[in-house]
Amino acid sequence: MKLKTLAAASTAWLAALALLTASGFTLSTTYISREVGGLFNIVREVRSITQLEIHLLSHERESARIALTHLPEHVRARDAARRELSRWLEDARERPATADSAGVFEEAEREIERYLATHTETHEHRQGGADAMVSHDEVDRTFAALERLLAGRLAEARIARGRVDEVNRLSEMVSVGAAGMLLAGVLLALWQLRRCVYRPLLSIRAAIDRYGAGSHDARAPQGGLDELREIAVAFNEMAAALAEQRKRQLGILASVAHDLRNPLAALKLTVDRLRPDRPLPREEQLRPMLARIGNEAARCDRMLTDLMEIARIEGGEIELRLETRDACELARDVVELYRPAATAHELELSLPDEPVPLCCDPIRIEQVLNNLVANAIKYSPKGGAVQVTVASVGAEVAIAVSDRGVGIATDDQRRLFERYFRAPSSSRVAPGVGLGLWAARRIAEAHGGRIEVTSAAGKGSTFTLRLPSASGAPRA
Ligand code: ADP
C-alpha cells in the first residue's frame, strides 16, 4: 500500500463520518425546530381556548348578575365579555388546525356561535324585562366542546413531544455511533500506521545502525508502505553494491600483491647471488644481473604508478597538462618501451609520413597507450603480431592497437569499460583488475575523444583511441 493511498483512505473515512454526522444533526435539528413550531402553535391555541372558556364564564356570570340587579355596569361587563369571546374566536380561527382537530374546532365554534345566537335571541325576546339567561344545557355543551378541543390539542402536544423525544433518542444513537466509528477509525489508522510505517521504519533504522556498527551483511526487511519498501530495497541494493565493491577492492589488493610478488621474487633471486658472503660474479655475468634488477624495479615502479594514477582518477576530476605533441612520437615511445620484454610478440608500428600533431596531456595519453599495448600482449598468450597504427581521419587522430589474441565475446564488449569488469574468456588467460580500460576511457573523454573496440572471440581485438586533432582541419 502507498502512503498516498493510506492518507486518502483515512481522509475519506473521516470525511464520510463527518458528513454523516453533520447531515444527521442537520436533519434532527430541522425536525425538532419544526416540531417546536408546532408545539408553539398548540400552546397559543390552548391559550385561545382557555380565554374563550374564561370569557364564556364571565359572559354567563354577568348575564346572571344583570338578571338579578339590572345594573348597567353588568351590562357593560357582559358586552365586554362577548366582544372578548368574538375576538378570541377569531384568534383561534387563525391558528392552523390539523385535519383531526379541525372537526373538533368547528364543533366548538358552532357551539359558541349557537350560544351567542341563542343569547341574543333570548335577550331580544325579553326586551324591557329581566335580562336574558341561556339554558344551562346550552352553556354546558359549549364548555364540553371547548374542553374536547382543549383535550385534543393537549393530546397533539403530547404526541409531538413523544416524536421529539424519539428524534432526540435517534440523534443520541447517531452521535454514539459516529463517536464509535470515529474511535474505530482512529484505532484502525493507528494500527495501520504501526504495522505499515512505524515497524518498517524501526527495522530500516536498526539495519542502518547494524551496518554502521560494522555488520556489512545487515539488510533491511522489505515490508510496509511502498515508499518504505522502496527505501529498504534501495538500502539493500546500496549495501550489496558496497559489499561487491569491497570484495573487488580486496581482490585488487590481492591481485596487486600477487603481481608484485613476481618481480620481487626475481629481484630477490638476483640479489641473493650478490650476497656479501659470496664472491662477486664476473663483469660479463654481473651486467645482465644488474640490468634485470633495474628492469624488475622499473616494473614494480610502473605497477605502483599505474595503481596510484587509477586511484587519483577514481578520486575525482582528471587534471590535464596540455601540450602539442606528435602522435607518432608518443606511439613509438610506447612500442619501444614494450619491445624488449615482449619477446614472443612482433610489435609493429605503422606511422604516416608526416607528423600528426595532437594537443594532449602526453603522460595521460601514454598511460592509455601503455594499457592498450600491455593488454594486447597480455591477452595474446600464444604471441603473434601486435600492431600499433597512427592515422589522421578527418578532424581526428586515430591510434589503433590490434592483436591476434583471445578476443572478446560480443556480449562482453559492451561492458569492457565498466569499472572492475573482466571478460571471462580473457580473465582466465592473464591476471588483471579491470580498471585500466575504465581509466583509459575517462582520460580519452577528458580530451574530448573516445575509445572504440572491435573484436572477435578467438581471433583478436582492435582498440582505437580517437582524439581531436591539434590542427582541427581534416588532412588529405
Ligand atoms: P585488466 O587487464 O587489468 O583486467 P583492463 O581494464 O585493461 O583491466 O581490461 C578489462 C578487461 O577487458 C580485461 O580483463 C579483459 O577481459 C578485456 N580486455 C582488454 N583488452 C583486451 C584484449 N586486447 N584482448 C582481450 N581482452 C581484453
PDB file of N, CA, C and O in Angstrom, residues 236-260:
ATOM      1  N   ASN A 236      19.230  -1.910   0.680  1.00  0.00           N
ATOM      2  CA  ASN A 236      19.796  -3.246   0.481  1.00  0.00           C
ATOM      3  C   ASN A 236      20.662  -3.293  -0.768  1.00  0.00           C
ATOM      4  O   ASN A 236      21.727  -3.906  -0.770  1.00  0.00           O
ATOM      5  N   GLU A 237      20.176  -2.613  -1.832  1.00  0.00           N
ATOM      6  CA  GLU A 237      20.978  -2.601  -3.070  1.00  0.00           C
ATOM      7  C   GLU A 237      22.297  -1.870  -2.847  1.00  0.00           C
ATOM      8  O   GLU A 237      23.345  -2.312  -3.310  1.00  0.00           O
ATOM      9  N   MET A 238      22.192  -0.743  -2.096  1.00  0.00           N
ATOM     10  CA  MET A 238      23.415   0.017  -1.831  1.00  0.00           C
ATOM     11  C   MET A 238      24.384  -0.834  -1.014  1.00  0.00           C
ATOM     12  O   MET A 238      25.581  -0.900  -1.310  1.00  0.00           O
ATOM     13  N   ALA A 239      23.846  -1.530   0.033  1.00  0.00           N
ATOM     14  CA  ALA A 239      24.708  -2.362   0.878  1.00  0.00           C
ATOM     15  C   ALA A 239      25.329  -3.482   0.044  1.00  0.00           C
ATOM     16  O   ALA A 239      26.523  -3.792   0.197  1.00  0.00           O
ATOM     17  N   ALA A 240      24.514  -4.066  -0.880  1.00  0.00           N
ATOM     18  CA  ALA A 240      25.045  -5.158  -1.711  1.00  0.00           C
ATOM     19  C   ALA A 240      26.126  -4.624  -2.652  1.00  0.00           C
ATOM     20  O   ALA A 240      27.171  -5.259  -2.839  1.00  0.00           O
ATOM     21  N   ALA A 241      25.865  -3.395  -3.211  1.00  0.00           N
ATOM     22  CA  ALA A 241      26.856  -2.818  -4.129  1.00  0.00           C
ATOM     23  C   ALA A 241      28.154  -2.514  -3.385  1.00  0.00           C
ATOM     24  O   ALA A 241      29.257  -2.756  -3.891  1.00  0.00           O
ATOM     25  N   LEU A 242      27.996  -1.984  -2.141  1.00  0.00           N
ATOM     26  CA  LEU A 242      29.201  -1.679  -1.345  1.00  0.00           C
ATOM     27  C   LEU A 242      29.956  -2.960  -1.022  1.00  0.00           C
ATOM     28  O   LEU A 242      31.198  -2.997  -1.058  1.00  0.00           O
ATOM     29  N   ALA A 243      29.188  -4.027  -0.697  1.00  0.00           N
ATOM     30  CA  ALA A 243      29.824  -5.303  -0.368  1.00  0.00           C
ATOM     31  C   ALA A 243      30.593  -5.822  -1.577  1.00  0.00           C
ATOM     32  O   ALA A 243      31.734  -6.289  -1.458  1.00  0.00           O
ATOM     33  N   GLU A 244      29.950  -5.675  -2.767  1.00  0.00           N
ATOM     34  CA  GLU A 244      30.597  -6.131  -4.012  1.00  0.00           C
ATOM     35  C   GLU A 244      31.870  -5.330  -4.278  1.00  0.00           C
ATOM     36  O   GLU A 244      32.912  -5.873  -4.606  1.00  0.00           O
ATOM     37  N   GLN A 245      31.744  -3.996  -4.079  1.00  0.00           N
ATOM     38  CA  GLN A 245      32.893  -3.119  -4.303  1.00  0.00           C
ATOM     39  C   GLN A 245      34.038  -3.475  -3.352  1.00  0.00           C
ATOM     40  O   GLN A 245      35.198  -3.520  -3.738  1.00  0.00           O
ATOM     41  N   ARG A 246      33.646  -3.739  -2.111  1.00  0.00           N
ATOM     42  CA  ARG A 246      34.638  -4.114  -1.089  1.00  0.00           C
ATOM     43  C   ARG A 246      35.350  -5.398  -1.495  1.00  0.00           C
ATOM     44  O   ARG A 246      36.579  -5.502  -1.395  1.00  0.00           O
ATOM     45  N   LYS A 247      34.514  -6.332  -1.991  1.00  0.00           N
ATOM     46  CA  LYS A 247      35.096  -7.609  -2.418  1.00  0.00           C
ATOM     47  C   LYS A 247      36.093  -7.381  -3.552  1.00  0.00           C
ATOM     48  O   LYS A 247      37.198  -7.931  -3.563  1.00  0.00           O
ATOM     49  N   ARG A 248      35.676  -6.504  -4.489  1.00  0.00           N
ATOM     50  CA  ARG A 248      36.572  -6.242  -5.617  1.00  0.00           C
ATOM     51  C   ARG A 248      37.852  -5.559  -5.176  1.00  0.00           C
ATOM     52  O   ARG A 248      38.933  -5.847  -5.672  1.00  0.00           O
ATOM     53  N   GLN A 249      37.659  -4.578  -4.224  1.00  0.00           N
ATOM     54  CA  GLN A 249      38.853  -3.866  -3.760  1.00  0.00           C
ATOM     55  C   GLN A 249      39.824  -4.827  -3.091  1.00  0.00           C
ATOM     56  O   GLN A 249      41.040  -4.742  -3.296  1.00  0.00           O
ATOM     57  N   LEU A 250      39.258  -5.761  -2.296  1.00  0.00           N
ATOM     58  CA  LEU A 250      40.127  -6.767  -1.671  1.00  0.00           C
ATOM     59  C   LEU A 250      40.790  -7.621  -2.750  1.00  0.00           C
ATOM     60  O   LEU A 250      41.978  -7.966  -2.645  1.00  0.00           O
ATOM     61  N   GLY A 251      39.985  -7.918  -3.808  1.00  0.00           N
ATOM     62  CA  GLY A 251      40.515  -8.696  -4.931  1.00  0.00           C
ATOM     63  C   GLY A 251      41.669  -7.952  -5.602  1.00  0.00           C
ATOM     64  O   GLY A 251      42.686  -8.546  -5.950  1.00  0.00           O
ATOM     65  N   ILE A 252      41.457  -6.611  -5.755  1.00  0.00           N
ATOM     66  CA  ILE A 252      42.521  -5.808  -6.394  1.00  0.00           C
ATOM     67  C   ILE A 252      43.789  -5.867  -5.566  1.00  0.00           C
ATOM     68  O   ILE A 252      44.890  -6.072  -6.073  1.00  0.00           O
ATOM     69  N   LEU A 253      43.592  -5.693  -4.233  1.00  0.00           N
ATOM     70  CA  LEU A 253      44.766  -5.726  -3.344  1.00  0.00           C
ATOM     71  C   LEU A 253      45.498  -7.061  -3.481  1.00  0.00           C
ATOM     72  O   LEU A 253      46.730  -7.096  -3.615  1.00  0.00           O
ATOM     73  N   ALA A 254      44.700  -8.149  -3.477  1.00  0.00           N
ATOM     74  CA  ALA A 254      45.299  -9.475  -3.584  1.00  0.00           C
ATOM     75  C   ALA A 254      46.008  -9.611  -4.929  1.00  0.00           C
ATOM     76  O   ALA A 254      47.137 -10.123  -5.005  1.00  0.00           O
ATOM     77  N   SER A 255      45.346  -9.078  -5.989  1.00  0.00           N
ATOM     78  CA  SER A 255      45.918  -9.211  -7.325  1.00  0.00           C
ATOM     79  C   SER A 255      47.206  -8.388  -7.452  1.00  0.00           C
ATOM     80  O   SER A 255      48.191  -8.837  -8.020  1.00  0.00           O
ATOM     81  N   VAL A 256      47.167  -7.146  -6.882  1.00  0.00           N
ATOM     82  CA  VAL A 256      48.368  -6.291  -6.938  1.00  0.00           C
ATOM     83  C   VAL A 256      49.504  -6.956  -6.164  1.00  0.00           C
ATOM     84  O   VAL A 256      50.647  -7.017  -6.627  1.00  0.00           O
ATOM     85  N   ALA A 257      49.136  -7.497  -4.983  1.00  0.00           N
ATOM     86  CA  ALA A 257      50.161  -8.165  -4.171  1.00  0.00           C
ATOM     87  C   ALA A 257      50.752  -9.343  -4.953  1.00  0.00           C
ATOM     88  O   ALA A 257      51.971  -9.532  -4.981  1.00  0.00           O
ATOM     89  N   HIS A 258      49.826 -10.074  -5.635  1.00  0.00           N
ATOM     90  CA  HIS A 258      50.278 -11.228  -6.415  1.00  0.00           C
ATOM     91  C   HIS A 258      51.190 -10.785  -7.558  1.00  0.00           C
ATOM     92  O   HIS A 258      52.259 -11.347  -7.795  1.00  0.00           O
ATOM     93  N   ASP A 259      50.761  -9.712  -8.279  1.00  0.00           N
ATOM     94  CA  ASP A 259      51.557  -9.223  -9.408  1.00  0.00           C
ATOM     95  C   ASP A 259      52.913  -8.695  -8.967  1.00  0.00           C
ATOM     96  O   ASP A 259      53.891  -8.770  -9.707  1.00  0.00           O
ATOM     97  N   LEU A 260      52.938  -8.122  -7.758  1.00  0.00           N
ATOM     98  CA  LEU A 260      54.210  -7.567  -7.268  1.00  0.00           C
ATOM     99  C   LEU A 260      55.181  -8.672  -6.845  1.00  0.00           C
ATOM    100  O   LEU A 260      56.387  -8.461  -6.813  1.00  0.00           O
TER     101      LEU A 260
END
